[in-house]
Short mmCIF file of C-alpha atoms in Angstrom, two decimals:
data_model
loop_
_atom_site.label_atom_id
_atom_site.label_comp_id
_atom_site.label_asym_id
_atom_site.label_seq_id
_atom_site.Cartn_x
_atom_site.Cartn_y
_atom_site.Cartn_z
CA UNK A 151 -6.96 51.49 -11.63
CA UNK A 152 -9.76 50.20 -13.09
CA UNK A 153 -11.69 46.80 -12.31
CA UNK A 154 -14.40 45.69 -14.73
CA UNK A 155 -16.55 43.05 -13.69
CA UNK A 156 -18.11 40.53 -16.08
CA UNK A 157 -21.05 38.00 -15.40
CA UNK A 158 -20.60 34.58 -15.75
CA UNK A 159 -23.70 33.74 -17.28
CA UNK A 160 -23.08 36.18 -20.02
CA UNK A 161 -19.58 35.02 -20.72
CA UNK A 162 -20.72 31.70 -20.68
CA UNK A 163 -23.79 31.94 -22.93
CA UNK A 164 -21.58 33.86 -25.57
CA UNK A 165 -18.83 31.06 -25.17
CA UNK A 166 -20.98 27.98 -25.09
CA UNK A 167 -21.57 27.62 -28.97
CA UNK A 168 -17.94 28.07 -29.56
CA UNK A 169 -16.32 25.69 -27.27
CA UNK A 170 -19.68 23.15 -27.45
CA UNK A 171 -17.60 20.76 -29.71
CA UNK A 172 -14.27 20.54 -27.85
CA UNK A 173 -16.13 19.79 -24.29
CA UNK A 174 -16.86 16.52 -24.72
CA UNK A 175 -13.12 15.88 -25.85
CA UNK A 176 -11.50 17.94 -22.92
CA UNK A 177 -14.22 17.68 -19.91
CA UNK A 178 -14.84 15.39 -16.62
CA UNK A 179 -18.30 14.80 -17.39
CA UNK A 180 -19.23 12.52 -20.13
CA UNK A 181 -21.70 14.72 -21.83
CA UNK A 182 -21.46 18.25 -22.64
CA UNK A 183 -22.34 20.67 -19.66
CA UNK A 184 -23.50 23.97 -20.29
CA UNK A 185 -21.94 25.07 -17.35
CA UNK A 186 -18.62 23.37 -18.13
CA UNK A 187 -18.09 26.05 -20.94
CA UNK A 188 -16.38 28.67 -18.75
CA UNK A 189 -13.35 26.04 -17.89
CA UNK A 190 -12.35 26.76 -22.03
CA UNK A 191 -13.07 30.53 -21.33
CA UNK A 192 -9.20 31.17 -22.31
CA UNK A 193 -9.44 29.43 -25.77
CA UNK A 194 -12.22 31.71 -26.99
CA UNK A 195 -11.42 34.54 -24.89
CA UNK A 196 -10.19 36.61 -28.26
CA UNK A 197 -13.90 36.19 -29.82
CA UNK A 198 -15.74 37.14 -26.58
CA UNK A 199 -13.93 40.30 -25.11
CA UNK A 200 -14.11 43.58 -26.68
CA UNK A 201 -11.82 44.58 -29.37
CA UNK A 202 -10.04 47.25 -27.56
CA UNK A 203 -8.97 44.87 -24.86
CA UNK A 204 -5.50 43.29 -26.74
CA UNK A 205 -3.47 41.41 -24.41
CA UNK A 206 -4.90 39.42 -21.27
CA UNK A 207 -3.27 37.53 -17.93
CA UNK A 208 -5.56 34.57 -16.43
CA UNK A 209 -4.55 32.83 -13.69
CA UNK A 210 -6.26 30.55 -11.50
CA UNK A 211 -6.35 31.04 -7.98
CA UNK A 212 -4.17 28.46 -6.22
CA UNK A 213 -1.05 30.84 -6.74
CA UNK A 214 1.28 32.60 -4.94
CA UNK A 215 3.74 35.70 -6.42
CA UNK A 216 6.94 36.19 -5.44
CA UNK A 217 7.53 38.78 -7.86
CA UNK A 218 5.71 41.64 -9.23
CA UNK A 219 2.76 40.46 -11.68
CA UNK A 220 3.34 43.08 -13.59
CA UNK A 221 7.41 41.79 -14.77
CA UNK A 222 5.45 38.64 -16.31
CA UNK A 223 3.19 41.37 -18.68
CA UNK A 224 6.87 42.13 -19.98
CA UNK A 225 7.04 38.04 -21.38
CA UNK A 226 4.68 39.78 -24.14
CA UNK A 227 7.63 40.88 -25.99
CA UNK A 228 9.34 37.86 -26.13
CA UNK A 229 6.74 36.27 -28.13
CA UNK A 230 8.21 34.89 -31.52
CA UNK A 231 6.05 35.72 -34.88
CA UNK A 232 3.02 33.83 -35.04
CA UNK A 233 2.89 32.93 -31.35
CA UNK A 234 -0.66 33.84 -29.72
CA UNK A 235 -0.35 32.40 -26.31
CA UNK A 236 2.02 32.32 -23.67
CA UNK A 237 2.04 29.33 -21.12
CA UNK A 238 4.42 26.93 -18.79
CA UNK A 239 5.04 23.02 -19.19
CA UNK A 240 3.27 20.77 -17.03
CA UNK A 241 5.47 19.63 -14.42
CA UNK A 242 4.00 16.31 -13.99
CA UNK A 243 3.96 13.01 -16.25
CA UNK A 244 -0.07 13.07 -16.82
CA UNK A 245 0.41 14.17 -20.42
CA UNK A 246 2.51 10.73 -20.99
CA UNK A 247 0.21 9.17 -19.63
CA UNK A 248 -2.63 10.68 -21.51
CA UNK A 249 -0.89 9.87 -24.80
CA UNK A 250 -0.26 6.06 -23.86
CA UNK A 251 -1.48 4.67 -27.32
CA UNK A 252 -0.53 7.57 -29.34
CA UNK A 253 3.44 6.74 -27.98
CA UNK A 254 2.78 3.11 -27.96
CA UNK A 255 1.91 3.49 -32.12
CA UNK A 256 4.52 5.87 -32.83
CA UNK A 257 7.66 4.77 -30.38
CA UNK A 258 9.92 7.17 -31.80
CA UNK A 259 7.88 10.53 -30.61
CA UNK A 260 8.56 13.18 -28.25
CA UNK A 261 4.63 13.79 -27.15
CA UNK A 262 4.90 12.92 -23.65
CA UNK A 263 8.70 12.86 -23.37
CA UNK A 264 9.90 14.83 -20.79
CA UNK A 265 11.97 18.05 -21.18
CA UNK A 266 14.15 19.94 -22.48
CA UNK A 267 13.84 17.74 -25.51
CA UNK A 268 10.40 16.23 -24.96
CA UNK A 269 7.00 17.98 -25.40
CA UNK A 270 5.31 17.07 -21.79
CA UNK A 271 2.48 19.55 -22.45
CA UNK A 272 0.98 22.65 -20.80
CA UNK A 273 -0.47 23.67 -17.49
CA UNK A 274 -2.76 26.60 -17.48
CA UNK A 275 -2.92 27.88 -14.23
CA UNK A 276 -0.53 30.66 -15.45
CA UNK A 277 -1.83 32.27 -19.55
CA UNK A 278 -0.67 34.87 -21.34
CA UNK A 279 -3.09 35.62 -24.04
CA UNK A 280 -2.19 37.82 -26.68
CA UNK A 281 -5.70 38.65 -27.92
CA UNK A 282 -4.94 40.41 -30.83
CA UNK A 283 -2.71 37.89 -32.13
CA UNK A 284 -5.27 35.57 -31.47
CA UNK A 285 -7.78 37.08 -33.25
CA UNK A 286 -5.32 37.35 -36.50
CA UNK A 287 -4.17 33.69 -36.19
CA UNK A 288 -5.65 31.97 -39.29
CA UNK A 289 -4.37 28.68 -37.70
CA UNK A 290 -5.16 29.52 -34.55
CA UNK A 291 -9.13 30.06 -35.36
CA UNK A 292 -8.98 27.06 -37.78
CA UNK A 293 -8.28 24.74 -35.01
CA UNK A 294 -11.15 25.64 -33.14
CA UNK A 295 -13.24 24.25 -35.67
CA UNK A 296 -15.15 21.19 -34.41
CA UNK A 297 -13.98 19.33 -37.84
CA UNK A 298 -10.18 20.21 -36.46
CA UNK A 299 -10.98 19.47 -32.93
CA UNK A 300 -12.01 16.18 -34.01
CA UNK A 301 -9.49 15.41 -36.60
CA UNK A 302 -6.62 16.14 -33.96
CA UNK A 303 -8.47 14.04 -31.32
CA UNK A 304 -8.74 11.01 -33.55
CA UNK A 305 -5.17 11.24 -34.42
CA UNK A 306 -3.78 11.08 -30.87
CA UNK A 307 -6.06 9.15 -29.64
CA UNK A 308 -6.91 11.82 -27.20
CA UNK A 309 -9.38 12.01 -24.38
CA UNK A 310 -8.63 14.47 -21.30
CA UNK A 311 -10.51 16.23 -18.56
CA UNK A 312 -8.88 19.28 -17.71
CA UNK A 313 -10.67 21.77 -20.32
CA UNK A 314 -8.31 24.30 -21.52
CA UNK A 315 -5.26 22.69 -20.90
CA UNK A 316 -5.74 19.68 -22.63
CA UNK A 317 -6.91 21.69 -25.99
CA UNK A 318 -3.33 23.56 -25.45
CA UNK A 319 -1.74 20.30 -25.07
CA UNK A 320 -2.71 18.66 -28.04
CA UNK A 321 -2.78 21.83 -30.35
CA UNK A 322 0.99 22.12 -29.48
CA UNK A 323 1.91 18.67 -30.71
CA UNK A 324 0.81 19.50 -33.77
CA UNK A 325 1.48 23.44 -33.79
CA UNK A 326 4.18 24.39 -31.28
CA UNK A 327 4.58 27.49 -32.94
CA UNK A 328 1.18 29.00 -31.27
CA UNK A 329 3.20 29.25 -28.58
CA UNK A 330 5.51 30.71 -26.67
CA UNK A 331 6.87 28.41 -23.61
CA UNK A 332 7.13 30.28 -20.27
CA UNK A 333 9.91 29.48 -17.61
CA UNK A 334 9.04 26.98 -15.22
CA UNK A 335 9.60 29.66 -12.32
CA UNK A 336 6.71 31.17 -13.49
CA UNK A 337 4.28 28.12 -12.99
CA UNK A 338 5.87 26.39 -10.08
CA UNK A 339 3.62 23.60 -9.81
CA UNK A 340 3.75 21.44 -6.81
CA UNK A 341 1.56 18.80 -6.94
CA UNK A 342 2.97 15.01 -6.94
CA UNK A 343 -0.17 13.39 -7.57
CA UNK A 344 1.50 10.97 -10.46
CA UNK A 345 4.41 10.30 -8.50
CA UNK A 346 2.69 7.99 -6.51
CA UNK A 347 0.43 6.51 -9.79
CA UNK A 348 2.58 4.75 -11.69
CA UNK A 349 5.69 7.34 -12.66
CA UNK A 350 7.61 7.60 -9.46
CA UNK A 351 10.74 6.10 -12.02
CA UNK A 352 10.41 9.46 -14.79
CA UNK A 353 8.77 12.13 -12.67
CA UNK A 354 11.54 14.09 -11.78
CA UNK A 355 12.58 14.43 -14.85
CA UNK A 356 9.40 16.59 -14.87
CA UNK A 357 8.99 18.25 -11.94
CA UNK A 358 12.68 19.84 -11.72
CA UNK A 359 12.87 23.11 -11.95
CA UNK A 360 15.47 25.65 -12.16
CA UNK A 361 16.12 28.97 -10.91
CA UNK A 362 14.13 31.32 -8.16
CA UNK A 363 10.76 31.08 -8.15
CA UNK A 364 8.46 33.71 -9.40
CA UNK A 365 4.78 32.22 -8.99
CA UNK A 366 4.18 29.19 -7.10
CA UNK A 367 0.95 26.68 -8.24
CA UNK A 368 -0.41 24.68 -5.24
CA UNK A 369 -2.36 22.39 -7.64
CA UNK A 370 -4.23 19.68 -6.32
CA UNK A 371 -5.02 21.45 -3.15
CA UNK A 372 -1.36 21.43 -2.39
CA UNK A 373 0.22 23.86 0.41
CA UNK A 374 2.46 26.71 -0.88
CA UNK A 375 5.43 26.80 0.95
CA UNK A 376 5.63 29.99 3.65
CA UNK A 377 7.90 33.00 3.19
#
C-alpha cells in the first residue's frame, strides 16, 4: 500500500486558472476565491495529476461503507463508450429548484423532474473519475472552456453554489452521455433539508431509494444511522 500525499496549495495553484471561469457560476461567494478552487478539484483533476495515475475515487468525508470500497472500483467497467465520470443522482429536489425559470420557459422538460424518467441532477460526495477517459474526451475538455461554461449558464439560466456538483449538473442536461449514473445505494444521501423548504409535496419522489445500502452520505451534518 502506498499513500501519496499532495499539498493543497500546489493543487490549488495548478487548478486555479482552469476552473477561474466556472467559480463565479458554481460558488457561495459572489466573487471568485482563490481558495474556492479546490471545491472543482474533481473537474480538472485529469489535467492536474500525473499521467500514469488513470482512474481515481473521491469522496467526501461525511460517509459511511457498508461494503468494501474496493467492489465500487469494479463500476469502472460498466462505463458505456464515451462516459468519463461516474456519479449518483441527487436525492433531493434542489436541482428543481435551481432550474425554476429554465422549467418555467420550457414546461415540457425533464431538467429537474424527478426519477427514473426525470434528470434531478448529481451529488458528488461519491466520483468515479476515469482520468484517462477524461483526458481523451474532446467534449469533455470543450466544456470546460469559459466560452462553454458561459454559454450553458446563460441557457439555463443557471446560478448554483455547490462547486463541482453543479458543473456536473448542468453539463448532464446537455451531455448525459459523460456519464455513467451510479445506484442510489452507493450515495445514500440523507439529508431532508428541502423537505421542509417548499417540496415536502415531490420530495419523495427523490429521496426513495431502493435496495441495501452500500455507502451512506450524512449531508448537511446529518447522523448516519448505527450498525
Amino acid at each position: 500500500c502506498q499513500v501519496i500525499v499532495h499539498d493543497v496549495n500546489e493543487l490549488t495553484e495548478k487548478l486555479f486558472p482552469i476552473v477561474e471561469a466556472m467559480q463565479k457560476h458554481f460558488s457561495a461567494g459572489s466573487g471568485t476565491y482563490y481558495s474556492d478552487s479546490i471545491f472543482f478539484l474533481s473537474v480538472a483533476m485529469h489535467r492536474i495529476m500525473p499521467k500514469e495515475i488513470t482512474r481515481i475515487i473521491q469522496v467526501d468525508l461525511d460517509l459511511k461503507y457498508k461494503t468494501n470500497i474496493r467492489d465500487l472500483f469494479d463500476e469502472f467497467d460498466n462505463f458505456q463508450e464515451g462516459a468519463v465520470i461516474g456519479i449518483a443522482r441527487e436525492m433531493q429536489p434542489v436541482y428543481r429548484h435551481t432550474f425554476w425559470q429554465y422549467r418555467r420557459e420550457n414546461p415540457q422538460t425533464k431538467v429537474g423532474e424527478p426519477p427514473p424518467d426525470g434528470l434531478p441532477g448529481f451529488n458528488s460526495g461519491v466520483l468515479l473519475l476515469n482520468l484517462e477517459a477524461m483526458r481523451q474526451s474532446k467534449l469533455y475538455n470543450q466544456l470546460l472552456e469559459p466560452t462553454m461554461v458561459q454559454k450553458l449558464t446563460e441557457k439555463y439560466h443557471f446560478k448554483g453554489h455547490l462547486g463541482d456538483q453543479d458543473f456536473f449538473t448542468m453539463v448532464g442536461m446537455e451531455h448525459p452521455e459523460l456519464f455513467h449514473v451510479l445506484d442510489c445505494t452507493w450515495n445514500r444521501q440523507l439529508c431532508t433539508w428541502w423537505r421542509d423548504h417548499g417540496y415536502s409535496d415531490v420530495f419523495d419522489q427523490y429521496f426513495q431509494c431502493e435496495g441495501e445500502v452500500k455507502i451512506y452520505h450524512g449531508n448537511c451534518n446529518t447522523p448516519i444511522p448505527e450498525d
